[in-house]
mmCIF file with all atom_site columns, C-alpha atoms in Angstrom:
data_model
loop_
_atom_site.group_PDB
_atom_site.id
_atom_site.type_symbol
_atom_site.label_atom_id
_atom_site.label_alt_id
_atom_site.label_comp_id
_atom_site.label_asym_id
_atom_site.label_entity_id
_atom_site.label_seq_id
_atom_site.pdbx_PDB_ins_code
_atom_site.Cartn_x
_atom_site.Cartn_y
_atom_site.Cartn_z
_atom_site.occupancy
_atom_site.B_iso_or_equiv
_atom_site.pdbx_formal_charge
_atom_site.auth_seq_id
_atom_site.auth_comp_id
_atom_site.auth_asym_id
_atom_site.auth_atom_id
_atom_site.pdbx_PDB_model_num
ATOM 1   C CA . UNK A 1 1   ? -109.005 296.825 221.805 1.00 55.00 ? 21  UNK A CA 1
ATOM 2   C CA . UNK A 1 2   ? -107.476 298.174 218.581 1.00 79.00 ? 22  UNK A CA 1
ATOM 3   C CA . UNK A 1 3   ? -106.510 294.840 217.072 1.00 94.00 ? 23  UNK A CA 1
ATOM 4   C CA . UNK A 1 4   ? -107.999 293.036 214.078 1.00 97.00 ? 24  UNK A CA 1
ATOM 5   C CA . UNK A 1 5   ? -111.529 291.835 214.826 1.00 97.00 ? 25  UNK A CA 1
ATOM 6   C CA . UNK A 1 6   ? -113.560 289.127 213.126 1.00 98.00 ? 26  UNK A CA 1
ATOM 7   C CA . UNK A 1 7   ? -117.208 288.201 213.330 1.00 97.00 ? 27  UNK A CA 1
ATOM 8   C CA . UNK A 1 8   ? -118.583 285.707 214.003 1.00 97.00 ? 28  UNK A CA 1
ATOM 9   C CA . UNK A 1 9   ? -116.036 283.732 215.942 1.00 97.00 ? 29  UNK A CA 1
ATOM 10  C CA . UNK A 1 10  ? -117.836 280.495 215.234 1.00 97.00 ? 30  UNK A CA 1
ATOM 11  C CA . UNK A 1 11  ? -120.252 279.438 212.502 1.00 98.00 ? 31  UNK A CA 1
ATOM 12  C CA . UNK A 1 12  ? -122.020 276.128 212.070 1.00 98.00 ? 32  UNK A CA 1
ATOM 13  C CA . UNK A 1 13  ? -123.887 275.668 208.847 1.00 98.00 ? 33  UNK A CA 1
ATOM 14  C CA . UNK A 1 14  ? -125.389 272.890 206.770 1.00 97.00 ? 34  UNK A CA 1
ATOM 15  C CA . UNK A 1 15  ? -123.890 271.808 203.461 1.00 97.00 ? 35  UNK A CA 1
ATOM 16  C CA . UNK A 1 16  ? -125.193 273.882 200.612 1.00 97.00 ? 36  UNK A CA 1
ATOM 17  C CA . UNK A 1 17  ? -125.778 277.052 202.614 1.00 98.00 ? 37  UNK A CA 1
ATOM 18  C CA . UNK A 1 18  ? -124.036 280.313 202.008 1.00 98.00 ? 38  UNK A CA 1
ATOM 19  C CA . UNK A 1 19  ? -121.932 281.977 204.774 1.00 98.00 ? 39  UNK A CA 1
ATOM 20  C CA . UNK A 1 20  ? -120.396 285.397 205.117 1.00 98.00 ? 40  UNK A CA 1
ATOM 21  C CA . UNK A 1 21  ? -117.625 286.438 207.510 1.00 98.00 ? 41  UNK A CA 1
ATOM 22  C CA . UNK A 1 22  ? -116.588 289.977 208.435 1.00 98.00 ? 42  UNK A CA 1
ATOM 23  C CA . UNK A 1 23  ? -113.191 291.393 209.218 1.00 98.00 ? 43  UNK A CA 1
ATOM 24  C CA . UNK A 1 24  ? -112.337 294.795 210.658 1.00 97.00 ? 44  UNK A CA 1
ATOM 25  C CA . UNK A 1 25  ? -108.649 295.630 210.227 1.00 97.00 ? 45  UNK A CA 1
ATOM 26  C CA . UNK A 1 26  ? -106.486 297.743 212.551 1.00 95.00 ? 46  UNK A CA 1
ATOM 27  C CA . UNK A 1 27  ? -107.291 301.393 211.953 1.00 92.00 ? 47  UNK A CA 1
ATOM 28  C CA . UNK A 1 28  ? -105.184 302.974 209.182 1.00 87.00 ? 48  UNK A CA 1
ATOM 29  C CA . UNK A 1 29  ? -103.980 299.594 207.889 1.00 93.00 ? 49  UNK A CA 1
ATOM 30  C CA . UNK A 1 30  ? -104.603 299.808 204.165 1.00 93.00 ? 50  UNK A CA 1
ATOM 31  C CA . UNK A 1 31  ? -103.819 296.163 203.390 1.00 94.00 ? 51  UNK A CA 1
ATOM 32  C CA . UNK A 1 32  ? -106.136 293.373 204.403 1.00 96.00 ? 52  UNK A CA 1
ATOM 33  C CA . UNK A 1 33  ? -105.541 289.636 203.834 1.00 96.00 ? 53  UNK A CA 1
ATOM 34  C CA . UNK A 1 34  ? -107.654 286.529 204.106 1.00 96.00 ? 54  UNK A CA 1
ATOM 35  C CA . UNK A 1 35  ? -106.138 283.151 205.003 1.00 96.00 ? 55  UNK A CA 1
ATOM 36  C CA . UNK A 1 36  ? -107.590 279.696 205.625 1.00 97.00 ? 56  UNK A CA 1
ATOM 37  C CA . UNK A 1 37  ? -106.177 277.328 208.267 1.00 97.00 ? 57  UNK A CA 1
ATOM 38  C CA . UNK A 1 38  ? -107.073 273.682 208.437 1.00 95.00 ? 58  UNK A CA 1
ATOM 39  C CA . UNK A 1 39  ? -106.308 271.509 211.425 1.00 91.00 ? 59  UNK A CA 1
ATOM 40  C CA . UNK A 1 40  ? -102.606 270.874 211.910 1.00 90.00 ? 60  UNK A CA 1
ATOM 41  C CA . UNK A 1 41  ? -101.560 273.210 209.122 1.00 93.00 ? 61  UNK A CA 1
ATOM 42  C CA . UNK A 1 42  ? -100.268 276.732 208.774 1.00 95.00 ? 62  UNK A CA 1
ATOM 43  C CA . UNK A 1 43  ? -102.418 279.523 207.342 1.00 96.00 ? 63  UNK A CA 1
ATOM 44  C CA . UNK A 1 44  ? -102.929 279.370 203.603 1.00 94.00 ? 64  UNK A CA 1
ATOM 45  C CA . UNK A 1 45  ? -103.232 282.644 201.716 1.00 93.00 ? 65  UNK A CA 1
ATOM 46  C CA . UNK A 1 46  ? -106.495 283.257 199.875 1.00 94.00 ? 66  UNK A CA 1
ATOM 47  C CA . UNK A 1 47  ? -106.658 286.941 198.789 1.00 94.00 ? 67  UNK A CA 1
ATOM 48  C CA . UNK A 1 48  ? -105.686 290.464 199.719 1.00 92.00 ? 68  UNK A CA 1
ATOM 49  C CA . UNK A 1 49  ? -106.805 294.040 199.303 1.00 94.00 ? 69  UNK A CA 1
ATOM 50  C CA . UNK A 1 50  ? -104.961 297.364 199.171 1.00 93.00 ? 70  UNK A CA 1
ATOM 51  C CA . UNK A 1 51  ? -107.580 299.865 200.179 1.00 92.00 ? 71  UNK A CA 1
ATOM 52  C CA . UNK A 1 52  ? -110.668 298.791 198.206 1.00 91.00 ? 72  UNK A CA 1
ATOM 53  C CA . UNK A 1 53  ? -108.767 297.142 195.365 1.00 91.00 ? 73  UNK A CA 1
ATOM 54  C CA . UNK A 1 54  ? -108.489 293.318 195.393 1.00 89.00 ? 74  UNK A CA 1
ATOM 55  C CA . UNK A 1 55  ? -104.954 292.888 194.099 1.00 89.00 ? 75  UNK A CA 1
ATOM 56  C CA . UNK A 1 56  ? -104.669 289.078 194.281 1.00 82.00 ? 76  UNK A CA 1
ATOM 57  C CA . UNK A 1 57  ? -107.493 286.587 194.037 1.00 80.00 ? 77  UNK A CA 1
ATOM 58  C CA . UNK A 1 58  ? -106.039 283.755 192.063 1.00 79.00 ? 78  UNK A CA 1
ATOM 59  C CA . UNK A 1 59  ? -105.459 281.806 195.273 1.00 80.00 ? 79  UNK A CA 1
ATOM 60  C CA . UNK A 1 60  ? -109.143 281.703 196.218 1.00 82.00 ? 80  UNK A CA 1
ATOM 61  C CA . UNK A 1 61  ? -109.964 278.064 196.512 1.00 81.00 ? 81  UNK A CA 1
ATOM 62  C CA . UNK A 1 62  ? -112.837 277.987 193.982 1.00 89.00 ? 82  UNK A CA 1
ATOM 63  C CA . UNK A 1 63  ? -115.403 280.270 192.363 1.00 92.00 ? 83  UNK A CA 1
ATOM 64  C CA . UNK A 1 64  ? -117.618 279.646 195.388 1.00 95.00 ? 84  UNK A CA 1
ATOM 65  C CA . UNK A 1 65  ? -115.316 281.914 197.354 1.00 95.00 ? 85  UNK A CA 1
ATOM 66  C CA . UNK A 1 66  ? -115.460 285.724 196.985 1.00 95.00 ? 86  UNK A CA 1
ATOM 67  C CA . UNK A 1 67  ? -114.308 288.688 199.028 1.00 96.00 ? 87  UNK A CA 1
ATOM 68  C CA . UNK A 1 68  ? -115.113 292.375 199.077 1.00 96.00 ? 88  UNK A CA 1
ATOM 69  C CA . UNK A 1 69  ? -113.796 295.517 200.704 1.00 96.00 ? 89  UNK A CA 1
ATOM 70  C CA . UNK A 1 70  ? -116.124 298.151 199.277 1.00 90.00 ? 90  UNK A CA 1
ATOM 71  C CA . UNK A 1 71  ? -115.002 301.187 201.211 1.00 88.00 ? 91  UNK A CA 1
ATOM 72  C CA . UNK A 1 72  ? -111.449 300.216 201.985 1.00 86.00 ? 92  UNK A CA 1
ATOM 73  C CA . UNK A 1 73  ? -112.203 299.574 205.644 1.00 92.00 ? 93  UNK A CA 1
ATOM 74  C CA . UNK A 1 74  ? -113.916 296.298 206.676 1.00 96.00 ? 94  UNK A CA 1
ATOM 75  C CA . UNK A 1 75  ? -113.935 293.278 204.417 1.00 97.00 ? 95  UNK A CA 1
ATOM 76  C CA . UNK A 1 76  ? -116.296 290.308 203.969 1.00 98.00 ? 96  UNK A CA 1
ATOM 77  C CA . UNK A 1 77  ? -115.510 286.796 202.779 1.00 97.00 ? 97  UNK A CA 1
ATOM 78  C CA . UNK A 1 78  ? -118.419 284.803 201.336 1.00 97.00 ? 98  UNK A CA 1
ATOM 79  C CA . UNK A 1 79  ? -118.546 281.085 200.666 1.00 97.00 ? 99  UNK A CA 1
ATOM 80  C CA . UNK A 1 80  ? -121.454 279.935 198.542 1.00 97.00 ? 100 UNK A CA 1
ATOM 81  C CA . UNK A 1 81  ? -122.888 276.428 198.490 1.00 97.00 ? 101 UNK A CA 1
ATOM 82  C CA . UNK A 1 82  ? -120.679 275.311 201.402 1.00 97.00 ? 102 UNK A CA 1
ATOM 83  C CA . UNK A 1 83  ? -119.130 271.858 201.379 1.00 96.00 ? 103 UNK A CA 1
ATOM 84  C CA . UNK A 1 84  ? -117.805 269.793 204.281 1.00 96.00 ? 104 UNK A CA 1
ATOM 85  C CA . UNK A 1 85  ? -114.286 270.396 203.018 1.00 95.00 ? 105 UNK A CA 1
ATOM 86  C CA . UNK A 1 86  ? -114.804 274.123 203.681 1.00 97.00 ? 106 UNK A CA 1
ATOM 87  C CA . UNK A 1 87  ? -114.659 273.462 207.427 1.00 97.00 ? 107 UNK A CA 1
ATOM 88  C CA . UNK A 1 88  ? -111.651 275.392 208.672 1.00 97.00 ? 108 UNK A CA 1
ATOM 89  C CA . UNK A 1 89  ? -110.524 278.526 210.538 1.00 97.00 ? 109 UNK A CA 1
ATOM 90  C CA . UNK A 1 90  ? -110.741 281.661 208.393 1.00 98.00 ? 110 UNK A CA 1
ATOM 91  C CA . UNK A 1 91  ? -108.218 284.242 209.408 1.00 98.00 ? 111 UNK A CA 1
ATOM 92  C CA . UNK A 1 92  ? -107.971 287.887 208.529 1.00 98.00 ? 112 UNK A CA 1
ATOM 93  C CA . UNK A 1 93  ? -104.789 289.971 208.844 1.00 97.00 ? 113 UNK A CA 1
ATOM 94  C CA . UNK A 1 94  ? -103.904 293.583 208.148 1.00 96.00 ? 114 UNK A CA 1
ATOM 95  C CA . UNK A 1 95  ? -100.735 295.630 207.548 1.00 94.00 ? 115 UNK A CA 1
ATOM 96  C CA . UNK A 1 96  ? -99.630  299.213 207.419 1.00 92.00 ? 116 UNK A CA 1
ATOM 97  C CA . UNK A 1 97  ? -98.826  300.937 204.131 1.00 85.00 ? 117 UNK A CA 1
ATOM 98  C CA . UNK A 1 98  ? -95.399  299.795 202.939 1.00 84.00 ? 118 UNK A CA 1
ATOM 99  C CA . UNK A 1 99  ? -94.878  297.376 205.843 1.00 89.00 ? 119 UNK A CA 1
ATOM 100 C CA . UNK A 1 100 ? -94.469  293.601 205.734 1.00 90.00 ? 120 UNK A CA 1
ATOM 101 C CA . UNK A 1 101 ? -95.696  292.899 209.268 1.00 94.00 ? 121 UNK A CA 1
ATOM 102 C CA . UNK A 1 102 ? -99.128  291.301 209.216 1.00 96.00 ? 122 UNK A CA 1
ATOM 103 C CA . UNK A 1 103 ? -101.287 291.220 212.322 1.00 96.00 ? 123 UNK A CA 1
ATOM 104 C CA . UNK A 1 104 ? -103.942 288.557 212.596 1.00 97.00 ? 124 UNK A CA 1
ATOM 105 C CA . UNK A 1 105 ? -107.429 288.549 214.037 1.00 97.00 ? 125 UNK A CA 1
ATOM 106 C CA . UNK A 1 106 ? -108.818 285.734 216.229 1.00 97.00 ? 126 UNK A CA 1
ATOM 107 C CA . UNK A 1 107 ? -110.371 283.972 213.224 1.00 97.00 ? 127 UNK A CA 1
ATOM 108 C CA . UNK A 1 108 ? -113.794 282.527 212.362 1.00 98.00 ? 128 UNK A CA 1
ATOM 109 C CA . UNK A 1 109 ? -114.138 278.806 212.829 1.00 97.00 ? 129 UNK A CA 1
ATOM 110 C CA . UNK A 1 110 ? -116.488 277.368 210.229 1.00 98.00 ? 130 UNK A CA 1
ATOM 111 C CA . UNK A 1 111 ? -118.063 273.918 210.627 1.00 98.00 ? 131 UNK A CA 1
ATOM 112 C CA . UNK A 1 112 ? -120.048 272.569 207.710 1.00 98.00 ? 132 UNK A CA 1
ATOM 113 C CA . UNK A 1 113 ? -122.337 269.661 208.650 1.00 96.00 ? 133 UNK A CA 1
ATOM 114 C CA . UNK B 2 1   ? -94.623  279.611 194.689 1.00 71.00 ? 4   UNK B CA 1
ATOM 115 C CA . UNK B 2 2   ? -92.568  279.482 197.813 1.00 82.00 ? 5   UNK B CA 1
ATOM 116 C CA . UNK B 2 3   ? -91.980  276.186 199.558 1.00 89.00 ? 6   UNK B CA 1
ATOM 117 C CA . UNK B 2 4   ? -91.462  276.415 203.336 1.00 95.00 ? 7   UNK B CA 1
ATOM 118 C CA . UNK B 2 5   ? -90.459  273.395 205.401 1.00 96.00 ? 8   UNK B CA 1
ATOM 119 C CA . UNK B 2 6   ? -90.490  273.508 209.240 1.00 98.00 ? 9   UNK B CA 1
ATOM 120 C CA . UNK B 2 7   ? -88.902  271.115 211.729 1.00 97.00 ? 10  UNK B CA 1
ATOM 121 C CA . UNK B 2 8   ? -89.540  269.590 214.183 1.00 97.00 ? 11  UNK B CA 1
ATOM 122 C CA . UNK B 2 9   ? -93.318  269.146 214.151 1.00 97.00 ? 12  UNK B CA 1
ATOM 123 C CA . UNK B 2 10  ? -93.368  268.634 217.928 1.00 98.00 ? 13  UNK B CA 1
ATOM 124 C CA . UNK B 2 11  ? -90.855  269.620 220.566 1.00 98.00 ? 14  UNK B CA 1
ATOM 125 C CA . UNK B 2 12  ? -90.887  268.996 224.348 1.00 98.00 ? 15  UNK B CA 1
ATOM 126 C CA . UNK B 2 13  ? -88.450  270.703 226.657 1.00 98.00 ? 16  UNK B CA 1
ATOM 127 C CA . UNK B 2 14  ? -88.021  271.065 230.382 1.00 98.00 ? 17  UNK B CA 1
ATOM 128 C CA . UNK B 2 15  ? -88.733  274.495 231.850 1.00 98.00 ? 18  UNK B CA 1
ATOM 129 C CA . UNK B 2 16  ? -85.618  276.590 231.702 1.00 97.00 ? 19  UNK B CA 1
ATOM 130 C CA . UNK B 2 17  ? -84.092  274.744 228.747 1.00 98.00 ? 20  UNK B CA 1
ATOM 131 C CA . UNK B 2 18  ? -83.744  276.210 225.247 1.00 98.00 ? 21  UNK B CA 1
ATOM 132 C CA . UNK B 2 19  ? -85.873  275.405 222.204 1.00 98.00 ? 22  UNK B CA 1
ATOM 133 C CA . UNK B 2 20  ? -84.843  275.713 218.566 1.00 98.00 ? 23  UNK B CA 1
ATOM 134 C CA . UNK B 2 21  ? -87.141  275.482 215.571 1.00 98.00 ? 24  UNK B CA 1
ATOM 135 C CA . UNK B 2 22  ? -85.866  275.507 212.003 1.00 98.00 ? 25  UNK B CA 1
ATOM 136 C CA . UNK B 2 23  ? -87.280  276.441 208.641 1.00 98.00 ? 26  UNK B CA 1
ATOM 137 C CA . UNK B 2 24  ? -86.027  276.268 205.084 1.00 97.00 ? 27  UNK B CA 1
ATOM 138 C CA . UNK B 2 25  ? -87.400  278.093 202.055 1.00 95.00 ? 28  UNK B CA 1
ATOM 139 C CA . UNK B 2 26  ? -86.961  277.828 198.314 1.00 93.00 ? 29  UNK B CA 1
ATOM 140 C CA . UNK B 2 27  ? -87.143  281.326 196.756 1.00 89.00 ? 30  UNK B CA 1
ATOM 141 C CA . UNK B 2 28  ? -83.824  283.194 197.126 1.00 86.00 ? 31  UNK B CA 1
ATOM 142 C CA . UNK B 2 29  ? -85.601  286.478 196.417 1.00 86.00 ? 32  UNK B CA 1
ATOM 143 C CA . UNK B 2 30  ? -87.689  286.244 199.602 1.00 89.00 ? 33  UNK B CA 1
ATOM 144 C CA . UNK B 2 31  ? -86.708  289.033 201.973 1.00 90.00 ? 34  UNK B CA 1
ATOM 145 C CA . UNK B 2 32  ? -88.878  288.970 205.090 1.00 94.00 ? 35  UNK B CA 1
ATOM 146 C CA . UNK B 2 33  ? -89.188  286.150 207.589 1.00 96.00 ? 36  UNK B CA 1
ATOM 147 C CA . UNK B 2 34  ? -91.600  286.400 210.559 1.00 97.00 ? 37  UNK B CA 1
ATOM 148 C CA . UNK B 2 35  ? -92.353  283.988 213.339 1.00 98.00 ? 38  UNK B CA 1
ATOM 149 C CA . UNK B 2 36  ? -95.843  283.581 214.795 1.00 98.00 ? 39  UNK B CA 1
ATOM 150 C CA . UNK B 2 37  ? -97.060  281.982 218.026 1.00 98.00 ? 40  UNK B CA 1
ATOM 151 C CA . UNK B 2 38  ? -100.582 280.538 218.037 1.00 97.00 ? 41  UNK B CA 1
ATOM 152 C CA . UNK B 2 39  ? -102.376 279.489 221.183 1.00 96.00 ? 42  UNK B CA 1
ATOM 153 C CA . UNK B 2 40  ? -105.428 277.259 221.154 1.00 91.00 ? 43  UNK B CA 1
ATOM 154 C CA . UNK B 2 41  ? -108.463 279.002 219.699 1.00 88.00 ? 44  UNK B CA 1
ATOM 155 C CA . UNK B 2 42  ? -106.586 282.188 218.850 1.00 92.00 ? 45  UNK B CA 1
ATOM 156 C CA . UNK B 2 43  ? -105.159 283.764 215.769 1.00 95.00 ? 46  UNK B CA 1
ATOM 157 C CA . UNK B 2 44  ? -101.363 283.751 215.123 1.00 97.00 ? 47  UNK B CA 1
ATOM 158 C CA . UNK B 2 45  ? -99.412  286.380 217.074 1.00 97.00 ? 48  UNK B CA 1
ATOM 159 C CA . UNK B 2 46  ? -96.312  287.970 215.521 1.00 97.00 ? 49  UNK B CA 1
ATOM 160 C CA . UNK B 2 47  ? -93.416  287.432 217.981 1.00 98.00 ? 50  UNK B CA 1
ATOM 161 C CA . UNK B 2 48  ? -90.323  288.315 216.024 1.00 97.00 ? 51  UNK B CA 1
ATOM 162 C CA . UNK B 2 49  ? -89.227  288.852 212.434 1.00 97.00 ? 52  UNK B CA 1
ATOM 163 C CA . UNK B 2 50  ? -86.055  289.391 210.404 1.00 95.00 ? 53  UNK B CA 1
ATOM 164 C CA . UNK B 2 51  ? -85.244  290.907 207.075 1.00 92.00 ? 54  UNK B CA 1
ATOM 165 C CA . UNK B 2 52  ? -82.771  289.578 204.533 1.00 86.00 ? 55  UNK B CA 1
ATOM 166 C CA . UNK B 2 53  ? -80.169  292.241 205.256 1.00 86.00 ? 56  UNK B CA 1
ATOM 167 C CA . UNK B 2 54  ? -79.703  291.069 208.792 1.00 84.00 ? 57  UNK B CA 1
ATOM 168 C CA . UNK B 2 55  ? -78.221  287.802 210.069 1.00 91.00 ? 58  UNK B CA 1
ATOM 169 C CA . UNK B 2 56  ? -79.609  287.762 213.617 1.00 95.00 ? 59  UNK B CA 1
ATOM 170 C CA . UNK B 2 57  ? -82.158  289.559 215.730 1.00 94.00 ? 60  UNK B CA 1
ATOM 171 C CA . UNK B 2 58  ? -82.934  289.225 219.422 1.00 96.00 ? 61  UNK B CA 1
ATOM 172 C CA . UNK B 2 59  ? -85.781  290.331 221.604 1.00 95.00 ? 62  UNK B CA 1
ATOM 173 C CA . UNK B 2 60  ? -85.359  289.286 225.282 1.00 96.00 ? 63  UNK B CA 1
ATOM 174 C CA . UNK B 2 61  ? -85.562  285.477 225.369 1.00 97.00 ? 64  UNK B CA 1
ATOM 175 C CA . UNK B 2 62  ? -86.386  285.089 221.693 1.00 98.00 ? 65  UNK B CA 1
ATOM 176 C CA . UNK B 2 63  ? -83.947  285.274 218.815 1.00 98.00 ? 66  UNK B CA 1
ATOM 177 C CA . UNK B 2 64  ? -84.028  284.521 215.098 1.00 98.00 ? 67  UNK B CA 1
ATOM 178 C CA . UNK B 2 65  ? -81.068  283.750 212.871 1.00 97.00 ? 68  UNK B CA 1
ATOM 179 C CA . UNK B 2 66  ? -81.031  283.802 209.031 1.00 96.00 ? 69  UNK B CA 1
ATOM 180 C CA . UNK B 2 67  ? -78.696  282.149 206.620 1.00 94.00 ? 70  UNK B CA 1
ATOM 181 C CA . UNK B 2 68  ? -79.531  283.496 203.209 1.00 92.00 ? 71  UNK B CA 1
ATOM 182 C CA . UNK B 2 69  ? -76.990  281.393 201.394 1.00 92.00 ? 72  UNK B CA 1
ATOM 183 C CA . UNK B 2 70  ? -78.405  278.174 202.755 1.00 94.00 ? 73  UNK B CA 1
ATOM 184 C CA . UNK B 2 71  ? -81.996  279.531 202.678 1.00 94.00 ? 74  UNK B CA 1
ATOM 185 C CA . UNK B 2 72  ? -82.811  278.654 206.252 1.00 95.00 ? 75  UNK B CA 1
ATOM 186 C CA . UNK B 2 73  ? -83.765  280.545 209.372 1.00 97.00 ? 76  UNK B CA 1
ATOM 187 C CA . UNK B 2 74  ? -84.290  279.471 212.991 1.00 98.00 ? 77  UNK B CA 1
ATOM 188 C CA . UNK B 2 75  ? -86.221  280.556 216.107 1.00 98.00 ? 78  UNK B CA 1
ATOM 189 C CA . UNK B 2 76  ? -84.410  280.272 219.423 1.00 98.00 ? 79  UNK B CA 1
ATOM 190 C CA . UNK B 2 77  ? -86.193  280.524 222.738 1.00 98.00 ? 80  UNK B CA 1
ATOM 191 C CA . UNK B 2 78  ? -84.080  280.519 225.839 1.00 97.00 ? 81  UNK B CA 1
ATOM 192 C CA . UNK B 2 79  ? -85.085  279.953 229.498 1.00 98.00 ? 82  UNK B CA 1
ATOM 193 C CA . UNK B 2 80  ? -88.353  278.490 228.388 1.00 98.00 ? 83  UNK B CA 1
ATOM 194 C CA . UNK B 2 81  ? -91.441  278.889 230.565 1.00 97.00 ? 84  UNK B CA 1
ATOM 195 C CA . UNK B 2 82  ? -94.762  276.997 230.600 1.00 96.00 ? 85  UNK B CA 1
ATOM 196 C CA . UNK B 2 83  ? -96.509  279.957 228.984 1.00 96.00 ? 86  UNK B CA 1
ATOM 197 C CA . UNK B 2 84  ? -94.264  279.467 225.932 1.00 98.00 ? 87  UNK B CA 1
ATOM 198 C CA . UNK B 2 85  ? -96.240  276.291 225.155 1.00 98.00 ? 88  UNK B CA 1
ATOM 199 C CA . UNK B 2 86  ? -98.041  276.871 221.881 1.00 98.00 ? 89  UNK B CA 1
ATOM 200 C CA . UNK B 2 87  ? -97.762  276.130 218.167 1.00 98.00 ? 90  UNK B CA 1
ATOM 201 C CA . UNK B 2 88  ? -95.075  278.203 216.424 1.00 98.00 ? 91  UNK B CA 1
ATOM 202 C CA . UNK B 2 89  ? -95.195  278.962 212.698 1.00 98.00 ? 92  UNK B CA 1
ATOM 203 C CA . UNK B 2 90  ? -92.464  280.352 210.476 1.00 98.00 ? 93  UNK B CA 1
ATOM 204 C CA . UNK B 2 91  ? -93.399  282.279 207.422 1.00 97.00 ? 94  UNK B CA 1
ATOM 205 C CA . UNK B 2 92  ? -91.751  283.701 204.305 1.00 96.00 ? 95  UNK B CA 1
ATOM 206 C CA . UNK B 2 93  ? -92.874  286.801 202.469 1.00 92.00 ? 96  UNK B CA 1
ATOM 207 C CA . UNK B 2 94  ? -93.057  286.178 198.738 1.00 80.00 ? 97  UNK B CA 1
ATOM 208 C CA . UNK B 2 95  ? -92.281  289.459 197.033 1.00 75.00 ? 98  UNK B CA 1
ATOM 209 C CA . UNK B 2 96  ? -93.961  288.654 193.757 1.00 71.00 ? 99  UNK B CA 1
ATOM 210 C CA . UNK B 2 97  ? -97.230  287.524 195.299 1.00 70.00 ? 100 UNK B CA 1
ATOM 211 C CA . UNK B 2 98  ? -97.079  289.980 198.190 1.00 76.00 ? 101 UNK B CA 1
ATOM 212 C CA . UNK B 2 99  ? -98.257  287.439 200.776 1.00 86.00 ? 102 UNK B CA 1
ATOM 213 C CA . UNK B 2 100 ? -96.898  285.078 203.478 1.00 93.00 ? 103 UNK B CA 1
ATOM 214 C CA . UNK B 2 101 ? -96.187  281.426 202.984 1.00 94.00 ? 104 UNK B CA 1
ATOM 215 C CA . UNK B 2 102 ? -96.351  279.519 206.286 1.00 96.00 ? 105 UNK B CA 1
ATOM 216 C CA . UNK B 2 103 ? -94.606  276.396 207.538 1.00 96.00 ? 106 UNK B CA 1
ATOM 217 C CA . UNK B 2 104 ? -96.624  273.513 208.929 1.00 96.00 ? 107 UNK B CA 1
ATOM 218 C CA . UNK B 2 105 ? -95.980  274.504 212.538 1.00 97.00 ? 108 UNK B CA 1
ATOM 219 C CA . UNK B 2 106 ? -94.165  273.192 215.634 1.00 98.00 ? 109 UNK B CA 1
ATOM 220 C CA . UNK B 2 107 ? -96.069  272.273 218.752 1.00 98.00 ? 110 UNK B CA 1
ATOM 221 C CA . UNK B 2 108 ? -93.858  273.287 221.666 1.00 98.00 ? 111 UNK B CA 1
ATOM 222 C CA . UNK B 2 109 ? -94.558  271.887 225.088 1.00 98.00 ? 112 UNK B CA 1
ATOM 223 C CA . UNK B 2 110 ? -92.644  273.244 228.068 1.00 98.00 ? 113 UNK B CA 1
ATOM 224 C CA . UNK B 2 111 ? -92.728  270.783 230.956 1.00 97.00 ? 114 UNK B CA 1
ATOM 225 C CA . UNK B 2 112 ? -92.775  272.478 234.426 1.00 94.00 ? 115 UNK B CA 1
#
């Protein structure tokens, strides 16, 4: 399967814990996006990378959220000191150079108890 | 930022009938409009898209129309089948921010 992959698919954690999610984009896609989707809503943009450069991070929900893409391939999204309101589906998407089409992974469902 | 409104929120049709979902947007500079299908427990799947220099695009049973003047675009599904049942999202690409703004989704149910 050459699509976008995300790991883990599900994460249950206790309030106050840190969590980290991984996204592997489609090979040769230089742009990588993170979105959050809450129940009954459309995906909400968080941040994106072009290669290893994080070009937009003002939409990250708070300073507890951070993302990295150190080698321009896979990316990680970390949430520190999780809160119950962080419970959501975290989606990753990637796109080819110069293209608008974004292809999504299956998402990581986070539940904060 | 972009404001995307999507209607209806739920839609039920008989198998074989057509389904139409509509979206409006606010930024006249937006130039790319994709539609995604999301099944339970899965990520959104790109099913069709249209760019601002085109008024209509069709792919088998699915079509999208765009009215740039009125700032709205629609998804048309003909000869619906039970496997078309899913949540459909419209999205608008915001050039300045270089990301997609999504509508709130339409839950389509095709009744056999």
